[in-house]
Amino acid sequence: MPLPKQRVAIADGTPLMRRGLHSYLSSQPDLSPLTAVSTPSECLELIQRDPPDIIITEALFPGSQGIFEFLPDLHAKIGRIPVLVFSNINERVIASRVLQAGAQGFLMKSASEKELGNAIRKLLSGGIYLSGEMTERAITTFAAPSPRTHRGGKARDCLLYTSDAADDPTLVLGGGGGGG
């Protein structure tokens, strides 16, 4: 007996992009696209009627709210659901903001089909997805020496303060700002 397909909602303001995503998802043995929609409000209506396992959405919708308004609405009305933001906006400019707003992944629209499939499956397995370049930048930024401390890089600070995290989780998230 085959495993049930993972249901994917698509929200993108460009008809050609919606059709392309729908076609790609339909060709995957483990994925099933829902009706593709063009606005955040249509997406909220769709997922309230027919909840998906994951949402692929663009960052900016012409004449409508963008991802930074859509994600809080989505989480307030539906709860947590994996969201992959698929955009033409340079990932160096927007990827970290998208994750901070509540998405679990970011991918440039110029990505290959293979990378799109990898990103979707990573989110469906509970992970977070960024391109290799953005992952490397995030690690490099995280591990770079912190100007706020004389003890070493942010990664070391994070490790030093991990035992204090139960009392004050901002020590870990803030790069060790509480002790030095």
XYZ file of N, CA, C and O in Angstrom:
720
model
N 0.842 -1.181 0.000
C 0.000 0.000 0.000
C 0.890 1.249 0.000
O 1.747 1.399 0.852
N 0.705 2.148 -0.979
C 1.544 3.350 -1.045
C 1.242 4.304 0.119
O 0.124 4.355 0.631
N 2.281 5.035 0.520
C 2.116 6.039 1.566
C 1.272 7.191 1.038
O 1.299 7.499 -0.166
N 0.514 7.852 1.917
C -0.265 9.010 1.446
C 0.671 10.132 0.999
O 1.738 10.327 1.572
N 0.241 10.834 -0.024
C 1.031 11.955 -0.530
C 0.913 13.146 0.410
O -0.136 13.368 1.013
N 2.000 13.903 0.513
C 2.016 15.124 1.310
C 1.336 16.232 0.501
O 1.673 16.473 -0.655
N 0.404 16.903 1.143
C -0.410 17.904 0.464
C 0.264 19.278 0.528
O 0.633 19.740 1.606
N 0.397 19.923 -0.639
C 1.137 21.179 -0.762
C 0.220 22.287 -1.269
O -0.373 22.168 -2.338
N 0.113 23.368 -0.492
C -0.617 24.563 -0.941
C 0.363 25.492 -1.633
O 1.514 25.634 -1.205
N -0.102 26.139 -2.698
C 0.724 27.058 -3.474
C 0.048 28.423 -3.478
O -1.126 28.531 -3.839
N 0.802 29.466 -3.079
C 0.285 30.838 -3.133
C 1.320 31.696 -3.845
O 2.411 31.937 -3.321
N 0.983 32.154 -5.047
C 1.900 32.974 -5.839
C 1.080 33.857 -6.762
O 0.114 33.384 -7.368
N 1.453 35.103 -6.868
C 0.715 36.058 -7.678
C 0.914 35.917 -9.175
O 0.224 36.560 -9.963
N 1.837 35.075 -9.598
C 2.141 34.909 -11.019
C 1.536 33.610 -11.543
O 1.918 32.523 -11.094
N 0.591 33.706 -12.493
C -0.072 32.493 -13.006
C 0.901 31.445 -13.543
O 0.739 30.251 -13.273
N 1.923 31.861 -14.273
C 2.878 30.911 -14.831
C 3.636 30.179 -13.717
O 3.876 28.970 -13.806
N 3.986 30.885 -12.664
C 4.683 30.259 -11.538
C 3.768 29.249 -10.841
O 4.199 28.157 -10.490
N 2.505 29.619 -10.651
C 1.559 28.683 -10.024
C 1.427 27.406 -10.849
O 1.459 26.295 -10.315
N 1.286 27.569 -12.172
C 1.160 26.390 -13.040
C 2.426 25.543 -13.021
O 2.370 24.316 -12.981
N 3.576 26.198 -13.040
C 4.844 25.466 -13.011
C 5.031 24.679 -11.721
O 5.441 23.515 -11.744
N 4.730 25.306 -10.593
C 4.829 24.611 -9.307
C 3.838 23.445 -9.244
O 4.178 22.352 -8.801
N 2.620 23.693 -9.702
C 1.594 22.647 -9.694
C 2.041 21.458 -10.545
O 1.917 20.298 -10.136
N 2.579 21.748 -11.715
C 3.049 20.692 -12.616
C 4.193 19.902 -11.977
O 4.205 18.666 -12.009
N 5.164 20.620 -11.406
C 6.293 19.938 -10.767
C 5.811 19.054 -9.612
O 6.199 17.889 -9.512
N 4.979 19.597 -8.748
C 4.498 18.838 -7.589
C 3.693 17.608 -8.030
O 3.785 16.546 -7.423
N 2.912 17.755 -9.095
C 2.122 16.638 -9.611
C 3.000 15.507 -10.117
O 2.588 14.347 -10.120
N 4.209 15.834 -10.540
C 5.126 14.817 -11.070
C 5.868 14.064 -9.967
O 6.559 13.085 -10.254
N 5.730 14.496 -8.735
C 6.445 13.876 -7.622
C 5.595 12.773 -6.985
O 4.424 13.010 -6.656
N 6.161 11.598 -6.769
C 5.367 10.487 -6.257
C 4.867 10.666 -4.818
O 3.885 10.051 -4.427
N 5.522 11.555 -4.059
C 5.162 11.718 -2.652
C 4.483 13.047 -2.333
O 4.188 13.342 -1.182
N 4.233 13.864 -3.373
C 3.647 15.189 -3.160
C 2.370 15.354 -3.976
O 2.271 14.846 -5.091
N 1.419 16.087 -3.411
C 0.150 16.328 -4.091
C -0.213 17.805 -3.957
O -0.486 18.276 -2.850
N -0.223 18.551 -5.061
C -0.569 19.968 -4.967
C -2.066 20.176 -4.768
O -2.886 19.466 -5.337
N -2.394 21.146 -3.918
C -3.781 21.582 -3.793
C -4.009 22.655 -4.853
O -3.101 23.023 -5.592
N -5.189 23.199 -4.901
C -5.472 24.293 -5.825
C -4.501 25.441 -5.557
O -4.286 25.823 -4.405
N -3.880 25.967 -6.594
C -2.956 27.087 -6.446
C -3.749 28.384 -6.406
O -4.700 28.566 -7.173
N -3.369 29.281 -5.497
C -4.083 30.542 -5.317
C -3.135 31.718 -5.534
O -1.913 31.558 -5.515
N -3.713 32.918 -5.711
C -2.893 34.070 -6.077
C -2.746 35.122 -4.982
O -1.979 36.066 -5.167
N -3.450 34.993 -3.863
C -3.350 36.006 -2.812
C -3.270 35.336 -1.436
O -3.725 34.197 -1.261
N -2.741 36.052 -0.452
C -2.709 35.519 0.908
C -4.111 35.212 1.456
O -4.299 34.186 2.118
N -5.090 36.066 1.170
C -6.439 35.806 1.687
C -7.026 34.538 1.068
O -7.675 33.747 1.759
N -6.797 34.300 -0.228
C -7.248 33.051 -0.857
C -6.539 31.858 -0.237
O -7.147 30.800 -0.049
N -5.275 32.022 0.106
C -4.519 30.934 0.720
C -5.108 30.592 2.089
O -5.297 29.422 2.407
N -5.414 31.610 2.889
C -6.018 31.357 4.200
C -7.352 30.640 4.067
O -7.636 29.699 4.807
N -8.172 31.071 3.094
C -9.460 30.394 2.857
C -9.244 28.938 2.461
O -9.926 28.042 2.964
N -8.309 28.706 1.548
C -8.032 27.354 1.069
C -7.593 26.448 2.212
O -8.126 25.350 2.382
N -6.647 26.896 3.007
C -6.111 25.997 4.030
C -7.052 25.816 5.216
O -6.941 24.826 5.929
N -7.985 26.737 5.391
C -9.001 26.522 6.423
C -9.984 25.440 5.982
O -10.461 24.666 6.794
N -10.276 25.383 4.677
C -11.173 24.362 4.128
C -10.487 23.025 3.934
O -11.076 21.969 4.131
N -9.230 23.082 3.498
C -8.514 21.887 3.059
C -7.053 21.983 3.526
O -6.178 22.341 2.746
N -6.781 21.682 4.790
C -5.441 21.908 5.353
C -4.340 21.120 4.633
O -4.458 19.914 4.458
N -3.272 21.813 4.236
C -2.135 21.141 3.603
C -1.113 20.700 4.654
O -1.228 21.044 5.833
N -0.103 19.992 4.196
C 1.021 19.620 5.057
C 2.117 20.676 5.011
O 2.956 20.747 5.917
N 2.133 21.486 3.945
C 3.138 22.520 3.755
C 2.578 23.575 2.813
O 1.702 23.274 1.989
N 3.080 24.804 2.933
C 2.691 25.901 2.042
C 3.937 26.419 1.339
O 4.964 26.657 1.982
N 3.839 26.600 0.029
C 4.869 27.293 -0.734
C 4.259 28.628 -1.129
O 3.191 28.667 -1.756
N 4.911 29.716 -0.762
C 4.372 31.036 -1.042
C 5.474 31.988 -1.477
O 6.635 31.817 -1.109
N 5.099 32.973 -2.240
C 6.068 33.997 -2.583
C 6.151 35.009 -1.444
O 5.332 34.984 -0.521
N 7.123 35.906 -1.513
C 7.331 36.881 -0.438
C 6.455 38.113 -0.604
O 5.962 38.656 0.380
N 6.272 38.562 -1.833
C 5.495 39.773 -2.099
C 4.381 39.459 -3.076
O 4.609 38.820 -4.102
N 3.189 39.922 -2.745
C 2.040 39.728 -3.626
C 1.654 41.076 -4.210
O 1.453 42.032 -3.455
N 1.533 41.185 -5.535
C 1.164 42.459 -6.156
C -0.157 42.999 -5.593
O -1.154 42.287 -5.543
N -0.122 44.250 -5.121
C -1.332 44.905 -4.632
C -1.928 44.290 -3.389
O -3.105 44.479 -3.106
N -1.145 43.542 -2.634
C -1.684 42.848 -1.477
C -0.641 42.810 -0.380
O 0.477 43.297 -0.547
N -1.003 42.198 0.729
C -0.061 42.071 1.817
C 1.088 41.160 1.420
O 0.969 40.297 0.565
N 2.228 41.345 2.050
C 3.374 40.503 1.797
C 3.508 39.437 2.863
O 2.657 39.289 3.745
N 4.597 38.721 2.791
C 4.821 37.584 3.676
C 4.876 38.004 5.140
O 4.490 37.248 6.028
N 5.335 39.219 5.420
C 5.491 39.656 6.810
C 4.153 39.952 7.483
O 4.069 39.965 8.696
N 3.114 40.171 6.705
C 1.761 40.298 7.256
C 1.035 38.955 7.182
O 0.250 38.611 8.054
N 1.317 38.201 6.128
C 0.645 36.918 5.904
C 1.007 35.877 6.967
O 0.133 35.183 7.489
N 2.288 35.738 7.302
C 2.699 34.701 8.248
C 2.063 34.855 9.631
O 1.551 33.877 10.176
N 2.041 36.050 10.224
C 1.349 36.172 11.517
C -0.145 35.842 11.414
O -0.695 35.194 12.310
N -0.799 36.268 10.325
C -2.214 35.919 10.121
C -2.377 34.401 10.024
O -3.274 33.824 10.630
N -1.519 33.779 9.255
C -1.570 32.334 9.069
C -1.422 31.611 10.407
O -2.234 30.752 10.752
N -0.405 31.967 11.163
C -0.154 31.278 12.433
C -1.250 31.553 13.456
O -1.584 30.669 14.248
N -1.829 32.738 13.424
C -2.921 33.054 14.355
C -4.185 32.264 14.019
O -4.893 31.806 14.914
N -4.469 32.094 12.730
C -5.715 31.433 12.318
C -5.581 29.922 12.181
O -6.540 29.193 12.416
N -4.424 29.446 11.786
C -4.254 28.035 11.471
C -3.337 27.328 12.465
O -3.460 26.151 12.692
N -2.414 28.039 13.037
C -1.384 27.417 13.864
C -0.128 27.204 13.043
O -0.013 27.678 11.917
N 0.793 26.497 13.601
C 2.071 26.273 12.925
C 1.918 25.250 11.805
O 1.374 24.176 12.005
N 2.416 25.638 10.643
C 2.447 24.769 9.479
C 3.724 25.137 8.723
O 4.076 26.321 8.660
N 4.449 24.182 8.185
C 5.677 24.532 7.469
C 5.394 25.450 6.282
O 4.480 25.200 5.494
N 6.191 26.519 6.186
C 6.056 27.481 5.095
C 7.410 27.648 4.422
O 8.404 27.969 5.078
N 7.431 27.416 3.102
C 8.612 27.658 2.288
C 8.336 28.907 1.461
O 7.389 28.939 0.676
N 9.144 29.942 1.663
C 9.007 31.162 0.873
C 9.903 31.009 -0.347
O 11.092 30.697 -0.249
N 9.300 31.236 -1.509
C 9.919 31.020 -2.817
C 9.887 32.373 -3.514
O 8.808 32.873 -3.829
N 11.054 33.003 -3.720
C 11.044 34.396 -4.141
C 12.151 34.742 -5.124
O 13.180 34.071 -5.185
N 11.937 35.849 -5.856
C 12.966 36.435 -6.712
C 13.816 37.443 -5.949
O 14.826 37.902 -6.452
N 13.389 37.820 -4.772
C 14.143 38.785 -3.968
C 15.426 38.122 -3.497
O 15.410 37.004 -2.999
N 16.538 38.822 -3.635
C 17.836 38.278 -3.260
C 17.802 37.721 -1.847
O 17.422 38.411 -0.906
N 18.213 36.469 -1.707
C 18.156 35.822 -0.401
C 19.005 36.512 0.646
O 18.699 36.457 1.830
N 20.061 37.189 0.238
C 20.884 37.924 1.209
C 20.088 39.053 1.858
O 20.379 39.461 2.968
N 19.098 39.546 1.144
C 18.287 40.658 1.631
C 17.145 40.188 2.530
O 16.815 40.840 3.516
N 16.554 39.054 2.224
C 15.276 38.710 2.848
C 15.232 37.393 3.630
O 14.387 37.225 4.497
N 16.118 36.457 3.372
C 15.989 35.110 3.956
C 15.914 35.124 5.482
O 15.033 34.482 6.065
N 16.803 35.830 6.143
C 16.778 35.814 7.612
C 15.505 36.465 8.145
O 14.934 35.995 9.137
N 15.030 37.511 7.485
C 13.786 38.168 7.925
C 12.589 37.239 7.763
O 11.681 37.239 8.584
N 12.579 36.462 6.699
C 11.488 35.519 6.454
C 11.448 34.460 7.557
O 10.387 34.127 8.078
N 12.618 33.938 7.930
C 12.672 32.946 9.002
C 12.245 33.560 10.337
O 11.514 32.936 11.107
N 12.687 34.773 10.610
C 12.301 35.447 11.849
C 10.798 35.697 11.896
O 10.204 35.702 12.969
N 10.180 35.876 10.738
C 8.733 36.123 10.675
C 7.912 34.847 10.850
O 6.701 34.911 11.022
N 8.570 33.678 10.794
C 7.843 32.437 11.042
C 7.882 31.395 9.948
O 7.305 30.322 10.102
N 8.550 31.672 8.834
C 8.705 30.654 7.791
C 9.780 29.659 8.228
O 10.625 29.981 9.061
N 9.743 28.466 7.658
C 10.744 27.465 7.982
C 11.776 27.294 6.874
O 12.733 26.560 7.027
N 11.564 27.988 5.756
C 12.517 27.862 4.672
C 12.412 29.001 3.687
O 11.382 29.666 3.588
N 13.503 29.210 2.958
C 13.547 30.229 1.913
C 14.326 29.661 0.744
O 15.374 29.037 0.917
N 13.794 29.898 -0.456
C 14.438 29.409 -1.667
C 14.220 30.422 -2.788
O 13.119 30.947 -2.956
N 15.293 30.689 -3.534
C 15.180 31.571 -4.690
C 14.402 30.878 -5.805
O 14.518 29.664 -5.981
N 13.624 31.641 -6.558
C 12.873 31.060 -7.677
C 13.783 30.559 -8.783
O 13.353 29.794 -9.636
N 15.045 30.935 -8.752
C 16.001 30.446 -9.745
C 16.563 29.071 -9.373
O 17.350 28.498 -10.129
N 16.145 28.500 -8.256
C 16.635 27.197 -7.811
C 16.213 26.091 -8.781
O 15.220 26.221 -9.504
N 16.949 25.008 -8.738
C 16.606 23.855 -9.588
C 15.411 23.104 -9.001
O 15.081 23.260 -7.826
N 14.802 22.272 -9.824
C 13.704 21.423 -9.344
C 14.190 20.509 -8.229
O 13.481 20.267 -7.258
N 15.400 20.005 -8.367
C 15.956 19.117 -7.340
C 16.061 19.857 -6.003
O 15.700 19.309 -4.964
N 16.544 21.091 -6.036
C 16.672 21.856 -4.795
C 15.297 22.171 -4.201
O 15.108 22.112 -2.984
N 14.326 22.474 -5.053
C 12.966 22.712 -4.566
C 12.438 21.461 -3.863
O 11.888 21.549 -2.760
N 12.614 20.308 -4.484
C 12.176 19.057 -3.865
C 12.871 18.807 -2.536
O 12.243 18.407 -1.551
N 14.179 19.074 -2.487
C 14.930 18.906 -1.237
C 14.404 19.843 -0.150
O 14.272 19.439 1.009
N 14.111 21.086 -0.517
C 13.612 22.065 0.451
C 12.255 21.637 1.002
O 12.024 21.672 2.215
N 11.357 21.227 0.123
C 10.018 20.794 0.554
C 10.131 19.609 1.507
O 9.520 19.602 2.585
N 10.927 18.639 1.134
C 11.046 17.432 1.966
C 11.741 17.726 3.295
O 11.413 17.125 4.317
N 12.672 18.654 3.295
C 13.342 19.052 4.543
C 12.324 19.667 5.506
O 12.294 19.328 6.696
N 11.483 20.557 5.009
C 10.465 21.171 5.858
C 9.440 20.148 6.320
O 9.017 20.168 7.478
N 9.056 19.243 5.443
C 8.082 18.214 5.815
C 8.626 17.278 6.895
O 7.860 16.710 7.666
N 9.953 17.154 6.970
C 10.556 16.303 8.000
C 10.837 17.079 9.285
O 11.452 16.549 10.204
N 10.394 18.341 9.329
C 10.554 19.146 10.542
C 11.779 20.036 10.549
O 12.059 20.682 11.551
N 12.500 20.086 9.442
C 13.721 20.886 9.382
C 13.496 22.298 8.887
O 12.368 22.721 8.606
N 14.602 23.017 8.791
C 14.637 24.378 8.254
C 15.507 24.332 7.011
O 16.533 23.641 6.999
N 15.112 25.075 5.971
C 15.877 25.022 4.729
C 16.314 26.411 4.290
O 15.509 27.340 4.213
N 17.595 26.522 4.006
C 18.185 27.670 3.325
C 19.126 27.109 2.272
O 19.618 25.981 2.416
N 19.423 27.893 1.258
C 20.378 27.438 0.250
C 21.733 27.208 0.911
O 21.999 27.685 2.011
N 22.591 26.484 0.217
C 23.936 26.239 0.739
C 24.672 27.527 1.034
O 25.355 27.654 2.056
N 24.542 28.513 0.148
C 25.219 29.798 0.348
C 24.710 30.493 1.612
O 25.496 30.997 2.414
N 23.392 30.506 1.806
C 22.839 31.182 2.986
C 23.165 30.412 4.265
O 23.406 31.025 5.305
N 23.194 29.109 4.199
C 23.564 28.321 5.373
C 25.000 28.637 5.769
O 25.303 28.855 6.942
N 25.876 28.688 4.782
C 27.278 29.017 5.056
C 27.406 30.423 5.628
O 28.144 30.652 6.584
N 26.682 31.379 5.069
C 26.727 32.756 5.588
C 26.237 32.801 7.032
O 26.801 33.502 7.864
N 25.160 32.064 7.336
C 24.614 32.069 8.696
C 25.624 31.485 9.679
O 25.841 32.039 10.769
N 26.261 30.390 9.302
C 27.245 29.769 10.188
C 28.450 30.684 10.365
O 28.947 30.863 11.480
N 28.907 31.292 9.275
C 30.044 32.206 9.351
C 29.721 33.397 10.245
O 30.530 33.793 11.078
N 28.532 33.948 10.090
C 28.120 35.078 10.923
C 28.023 34.668 12.386
O 28.486 35.369 13.274
N 27.439 33.514 12.624
C 27.261 33.016 13.986
C 28.605 32.754 14.654
O 28.803 33.050 15.823
N 29.573 32.216 13.905
C 30.858 31.832 14.474
C 31.882 32.962 14.484
O 32.949 32.812 15.059
N 31.572 34.102 13.856
C 32.513 35.217 13.810
C 32.734 35.783 15.205
O 31.849 35.733 16.052
N 33.927 36.340 15.455
C 34.167 36.953 16.760
C 33.142 38.044 17.054
O 32.779 38.831 16.189
N 32.655 38.046 18.264
C 31.654 39.007 18.687
C 32.327 40.265 19.205
O 33.204 40.183 20.058
N 31.929 41.438 18.740
C 32.522 42.672 19.264
C 32.089 42.948 20.707
O 32.673 43.775 21.375
N 31.066 42.221 21.208
C 30.558 42.484 22.558
C 31.274 41.684 23.628
O 30.951 41.786 24.793
N 32.214 40.854 23.239
C 32.828 39.995 24.238
C 34.303 39.788 23.952
O 34.741 39.875 22.828
N 35.063 39.511 24.977
C 36.481 39.228 24.805
C 36.768 37.734 24.883
O 37.897 37.317 24.793
N 35.739 36.916 25.038
C 35.934 35.476 25.233
C 36.116 34.701 23.937
O 36.531 33.574 23.967
N 35.694 35.228 22.839
C 35.803 34.470 21.590
C 34.599 34.711 20.721
O 33.883 35.685 20.883
N 34.394 33.799 19.782
C 33.303 33.949 18.831
C 31.949 33.695 19.461
O 31.823 33.192 20.567
N 30.925 34.061 18.715
C 29.558 33.898 19.190
C 29.227 32.440 19.458
O 28.515 32.129 20.399
N 29.737 31.533 18.633
C 29.443 30.116 18.846
C 29.993 29.664 20.191
O 29.331 28.966 20.945
N 31.209 30.096 20.515
C 31.799 29.731 21.795
C 30.989 30.332 22.931
O 30.724 29.680 23.942
N 30.594 31.588 22.787
C 29.776 32.239 23.815
C 28.487 31.467 24.031
O 28.051 31.263 25.159
N 27.883 31.063 22.935
C 26.635 30.313 23.021
C 26.855 29.038 23.820
O 26.075 28.704 24.696
N 27.949 28.341 23.550
C 28.233 27.109 24.269
C 28.538 27.372 25.735
O 28.122 26.634 26.612
N 29.253 28.460 26.018
C 29.582 28.783 27.398
C 28.341 29.068 28.227
O 28.288 28.747 29.400
N 27.345 29.686 27.619
C 26.162 30.098 28.355
C 25.004 29.117 28.255
O 23.952 29.363 28.808
N 25.190 28.004 27.591
C 24.100 27.056 27.424
C 23.532 26.603 28.759
O 22.329 26.467 28.922
N 24.381 26.409 29.754
C 23.878 25.943 31.046
C 22.973 26.973 31.700
O 22.145 26.639 32.524
N 23.129 28.253 31.346
C 22.276 29.298 31.892
C 20.985 29.463 31.106
O 20.109 30.213 31.514
N 20.858 28.780 29.971
C 19.728 29.013 29.073
C 18.388 28.690 29.719
O 17.388 29.315 29.405
N 18.345 27.735 30.612
C 17.071 27.394 31.242
C 16.536 28.562 32.059
O 15.333 28.787 32.144
N 17.454 29.331 32.644
C 17.044 30.488 33.435
C 16.787 31.709 32.566
O 15.932 32.535 32.869
N 17.557 31.860 31.482
C 17.436 33.030 30.622
C 17.792 32.631 29.196
O 18.951 32.742 28.798
N 16.801 32.180 28.395
C 17.102 31.706 27.047
C 17.672 32.780 26.135
O 18.277 32.477 25.141
N 17.531 34.059 26.480
C 18.108 35.104 25.632
C 19.618 35.085 25.670
O 20.265 35.622 24.798
N 20.203 34.437 26.680
C 21.665 34.337 26.717
C 22.176 33.539 25.520
O 23.158 33.901 24.914
N 21.503 32.455 25.186
C 21.905 31.655 24.040
C 21.553 32.374 22.748
O 22.364 32.534 21.866
N 20.317 32.865 22.668
C 19.867 33.506 21.436
C 20.564 34.826 21.198
O 20.721 35.258 20.079
N 20.968 35.501 22.243
C 21.585 36.815 22.115
C 23.083 36.774 21.942
O 23.736 37.797 21.989
N 23.694 35.635 21.750
C 25.121 35.560 21.516
C 25.935 35.758 22.770
O 27.047 36.244 22.730
N 25.384 35.456 23.925
C 26.157 35.535 25.143
C 26.185 36.901 25.739
O 27.094 37.232 26.493
N 25.240 37.757 25.412
C 25.244 39.138 25.879
C 25.094 39.292 27.368
O 25.328 40.344 27.912
N 24.704 38.248 28.089
C 24.446 38.395 29.511
C 25.672 38.282 30.387
O 25.638 38.637 31.540
N 26.808 37.814 29.868
C 27.900 37.568 30.767
C 29.178 38.282 30.445
O 30.191 38.066 31.074
N 29.204 39.141 29.474
C 30.522 39.662 29.179
C 30.458 40.998 28.629
O 31.217 41.801 28.498
